[in-house]
Coordinates of C-alpha atoms in Angstrom, one line a residue:
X1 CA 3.0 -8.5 3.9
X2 CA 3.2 -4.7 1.9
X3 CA 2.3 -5.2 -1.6
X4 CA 5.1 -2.6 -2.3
X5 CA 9.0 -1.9 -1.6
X6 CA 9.2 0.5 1.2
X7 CA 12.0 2.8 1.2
X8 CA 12.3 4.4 4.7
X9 CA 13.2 7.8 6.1
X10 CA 16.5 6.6 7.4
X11 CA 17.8 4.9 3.3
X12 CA 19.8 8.3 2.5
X13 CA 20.1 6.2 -0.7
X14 CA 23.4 5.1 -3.0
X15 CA 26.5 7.7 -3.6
X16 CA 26.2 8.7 -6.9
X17 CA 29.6 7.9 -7.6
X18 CA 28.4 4.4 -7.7
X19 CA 26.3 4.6 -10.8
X20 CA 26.5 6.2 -14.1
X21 CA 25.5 9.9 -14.2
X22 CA 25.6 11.9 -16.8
X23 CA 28.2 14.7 -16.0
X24 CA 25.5 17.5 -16.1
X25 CA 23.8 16.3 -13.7
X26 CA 27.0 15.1 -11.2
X27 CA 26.4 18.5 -8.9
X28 CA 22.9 18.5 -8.6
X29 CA 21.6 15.0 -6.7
X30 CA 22.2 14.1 -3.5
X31 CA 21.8 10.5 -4.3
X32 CA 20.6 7.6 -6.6
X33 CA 17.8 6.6 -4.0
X34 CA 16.2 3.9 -6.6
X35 CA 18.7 2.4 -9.8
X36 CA 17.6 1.8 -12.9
X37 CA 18.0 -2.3 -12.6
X38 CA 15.9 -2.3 -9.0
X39 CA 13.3 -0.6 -11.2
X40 CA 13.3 -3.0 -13.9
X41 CA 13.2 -5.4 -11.7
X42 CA 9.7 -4.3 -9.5
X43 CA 8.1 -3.3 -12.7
X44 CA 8.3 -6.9 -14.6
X45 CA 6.9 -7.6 -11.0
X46 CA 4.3 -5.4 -11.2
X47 CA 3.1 -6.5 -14.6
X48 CA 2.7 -9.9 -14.1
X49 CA 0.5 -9.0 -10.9
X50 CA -1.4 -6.9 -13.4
X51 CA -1.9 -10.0 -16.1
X52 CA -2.8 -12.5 -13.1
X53 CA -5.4 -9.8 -12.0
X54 CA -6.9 -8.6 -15.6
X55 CA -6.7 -12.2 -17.0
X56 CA -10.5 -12.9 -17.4
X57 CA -11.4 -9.2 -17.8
X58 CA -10.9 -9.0 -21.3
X59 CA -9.3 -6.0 -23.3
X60 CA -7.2 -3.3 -20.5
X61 CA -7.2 0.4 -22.0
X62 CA -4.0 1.3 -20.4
X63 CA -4.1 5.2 -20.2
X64 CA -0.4 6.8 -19.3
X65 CA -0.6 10.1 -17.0
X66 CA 2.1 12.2 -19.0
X67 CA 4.8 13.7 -19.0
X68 CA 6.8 11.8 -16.2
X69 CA 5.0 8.6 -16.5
X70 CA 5.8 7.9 -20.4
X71 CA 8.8 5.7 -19.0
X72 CA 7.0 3.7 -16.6
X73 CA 4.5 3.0 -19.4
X74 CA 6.3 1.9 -21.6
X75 CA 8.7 -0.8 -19.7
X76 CA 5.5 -2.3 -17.7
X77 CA 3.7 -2.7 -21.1
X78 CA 7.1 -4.2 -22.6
X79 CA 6.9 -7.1 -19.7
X80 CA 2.6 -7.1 -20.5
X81 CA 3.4 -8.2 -23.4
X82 CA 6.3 -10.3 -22.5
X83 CA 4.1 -12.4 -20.8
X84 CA 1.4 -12.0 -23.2
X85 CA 3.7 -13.8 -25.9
X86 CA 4.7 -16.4 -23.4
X87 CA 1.6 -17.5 -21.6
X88 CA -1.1 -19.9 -22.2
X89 CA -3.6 -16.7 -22.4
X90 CA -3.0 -13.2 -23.3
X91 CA -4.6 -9.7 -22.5
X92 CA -5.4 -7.4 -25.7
X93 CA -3.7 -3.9 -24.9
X94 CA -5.1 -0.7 -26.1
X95 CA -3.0 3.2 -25.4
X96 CA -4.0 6.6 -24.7
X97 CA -2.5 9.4 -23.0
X98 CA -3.1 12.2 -20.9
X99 CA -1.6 15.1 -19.7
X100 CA -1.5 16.7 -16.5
X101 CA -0.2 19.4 -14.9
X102 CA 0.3 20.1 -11.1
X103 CA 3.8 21.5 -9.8
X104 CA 6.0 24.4 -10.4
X105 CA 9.6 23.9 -9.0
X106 CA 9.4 21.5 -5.8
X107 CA 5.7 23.2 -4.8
X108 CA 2.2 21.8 -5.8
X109 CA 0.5 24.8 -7.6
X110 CA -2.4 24.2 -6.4
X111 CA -4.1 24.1 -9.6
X112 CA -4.3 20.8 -11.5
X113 CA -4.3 21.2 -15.2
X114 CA -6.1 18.8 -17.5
X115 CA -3.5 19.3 -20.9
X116 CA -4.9 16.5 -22.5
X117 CA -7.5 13.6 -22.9
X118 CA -10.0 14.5 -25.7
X119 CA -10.7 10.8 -26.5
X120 CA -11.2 10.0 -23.2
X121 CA -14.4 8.7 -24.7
X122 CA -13.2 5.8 -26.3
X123 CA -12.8 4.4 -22.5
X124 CA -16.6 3.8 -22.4
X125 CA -17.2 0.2 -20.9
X126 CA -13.2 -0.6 -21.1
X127 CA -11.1 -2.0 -18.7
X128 CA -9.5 0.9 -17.6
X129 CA -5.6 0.8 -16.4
X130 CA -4.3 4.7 -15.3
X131 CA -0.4 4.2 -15.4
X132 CA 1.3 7.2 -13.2
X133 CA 4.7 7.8 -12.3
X134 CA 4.4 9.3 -8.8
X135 CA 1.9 9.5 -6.4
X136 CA 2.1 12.5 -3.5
X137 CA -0.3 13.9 -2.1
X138 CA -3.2 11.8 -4.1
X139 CA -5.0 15.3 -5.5
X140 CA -4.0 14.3 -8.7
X141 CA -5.3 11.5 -9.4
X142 CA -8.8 11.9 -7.4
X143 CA -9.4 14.6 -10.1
X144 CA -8.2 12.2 -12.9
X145 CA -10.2 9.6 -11.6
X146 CA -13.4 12.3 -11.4
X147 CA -12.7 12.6 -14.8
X148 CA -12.5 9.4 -16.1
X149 CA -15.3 8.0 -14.2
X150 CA -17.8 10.4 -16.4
X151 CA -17.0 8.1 -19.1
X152 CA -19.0 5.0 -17.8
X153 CA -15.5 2.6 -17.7
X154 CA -16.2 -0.8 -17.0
X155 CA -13.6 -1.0 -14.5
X156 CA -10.5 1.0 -13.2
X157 CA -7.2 0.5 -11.7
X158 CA -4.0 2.7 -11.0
X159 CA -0.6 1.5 -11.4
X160 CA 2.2 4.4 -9.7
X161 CA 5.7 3.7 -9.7
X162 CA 6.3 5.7 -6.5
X163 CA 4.1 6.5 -3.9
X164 CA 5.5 9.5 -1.4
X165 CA 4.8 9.4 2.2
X166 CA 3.7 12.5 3.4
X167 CA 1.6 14.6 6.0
X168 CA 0.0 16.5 2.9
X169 CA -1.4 12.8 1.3
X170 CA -5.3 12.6 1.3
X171 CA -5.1 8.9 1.8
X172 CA -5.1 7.7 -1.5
X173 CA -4.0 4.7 -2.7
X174 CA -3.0 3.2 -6.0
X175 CA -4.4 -0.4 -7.0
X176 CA -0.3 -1.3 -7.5
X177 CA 3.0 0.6 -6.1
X178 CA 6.2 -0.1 -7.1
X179 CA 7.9 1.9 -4.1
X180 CA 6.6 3.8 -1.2
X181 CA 9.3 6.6 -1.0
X182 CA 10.1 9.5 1.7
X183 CA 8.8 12.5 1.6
X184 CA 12.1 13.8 -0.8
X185 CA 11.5 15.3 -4.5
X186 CA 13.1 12.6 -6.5
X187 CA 13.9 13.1 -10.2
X188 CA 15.1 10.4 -12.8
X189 CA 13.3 7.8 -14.9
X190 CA 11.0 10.6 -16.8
X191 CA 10.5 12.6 -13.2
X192 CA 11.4 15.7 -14.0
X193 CA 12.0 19.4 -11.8
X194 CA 10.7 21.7 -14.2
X195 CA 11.4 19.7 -17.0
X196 CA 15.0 18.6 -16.4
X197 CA 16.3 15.3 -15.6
X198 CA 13.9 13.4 -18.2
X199 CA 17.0 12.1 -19.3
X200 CA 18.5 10.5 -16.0
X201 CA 18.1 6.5 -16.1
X202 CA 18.1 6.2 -11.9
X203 CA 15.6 7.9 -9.7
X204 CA 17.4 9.8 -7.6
X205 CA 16.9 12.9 -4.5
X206 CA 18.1 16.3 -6.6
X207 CA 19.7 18.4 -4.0
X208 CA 19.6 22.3 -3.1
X209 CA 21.9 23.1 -5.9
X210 CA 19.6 21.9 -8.8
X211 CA 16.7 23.3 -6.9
X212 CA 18.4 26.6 -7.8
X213 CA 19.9 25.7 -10.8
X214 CA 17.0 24.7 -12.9
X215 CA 14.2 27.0 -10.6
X216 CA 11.9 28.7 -13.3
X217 CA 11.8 32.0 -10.8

């Protein structure tokens, strides 16, 4: 049995005019492919998988992989500590952030930039959770896990909301997936195409128009 929702090739997703979305935004999806409550839903999921793992590790360092993975982040460490308040034992939490930098438009640049991350120090014999929104081709976060593994952590998992199946992937794998997803760029829920669409609560397939629309060239 998958440890993860897979969406498949065929799931052309939900009409948008299903669903609540904002009016500058209405010409430039193709379709809600995840909603916000299916979301919710996997992450509170997801979180208590995390707790029943990390129970007897001690103190997790969660460290969320910004800009698109602030949302994510934030709602699986709401249901963290959720079940922190409401179970017989409880995980400390610590925060950080990092920043990194890999697309322009729909196209990987190539390049990864490193934006952020000049504490990464204090993750020196933690438990280390790396909290990502999307996962594509895995370049990513093999550098950010080069990175963090000069550090001497104690231990270190990934948690991706989305996981993209794709020729281009180098076989990585996250620790826990929400949702294994085509091989569509998908925007919504902090996922953003050249910074727009942040603001868009369902995670949804933007179309040719907004490709053009909101292209930086």
């Amino acid at each position: 049995m998958a440890d993860y929702i897979k969406v498949l090739d065929s799931d052309k997703g939900y009409p948008l005019d299903m669903f609540c979305i904002p009016r500058h935004y209405e010409e430039d999806l193709e379709s809600v492919l995840l909603p916000r409550g299916l979301i919710a839903d996997r992450t509170e999921r997801l979180a208590r998988n995390i707790v029943q793992d990390m129970d007897n590790s001690g103190a997790v360092y969660a460290l969320c992989v910004l800009k698109g993975g602030y949302k994510f982040f934030t709602d699986l460490l709401d249901c963290i500590k959720a079940l922190n308040r409401n179970a017989e034992t409880s995980i400390p939490m610590y925060v950080d952030f990092i920043r990194l930098k890999s697309y322009e438009n729909d196209k990987s640049s190539g390049e990864i930039k490193v934006i952020g991350g000049d504490n990464l120090s204090n993750l020196t014999g933690k438990n280390v959770l790396i909290v990502e929104d999307i996962v594509d081709t895995g370049k990513t976060m093999q550098k950010l896990l080069n990175i963090v593994s000069k550090f001497q952590p104690a231990s270190v998992k990934v948690a991706s909301l989305l996981v993209k199946r794709t020729h281009r992937s180098v076989g990585y794998r996250p620790d826990y997936i929400g949702f294994e997803v085509p091989d569509e760029f998908v925007v919504g829920y902090a996922l953003d195409y050249n910074e727009y669409f942040r603001d868009l609560s369902h995670i949804c397939v933007i179309n040719e128009n907004g490709k053009k629309k909101y292209s930086t060239q």
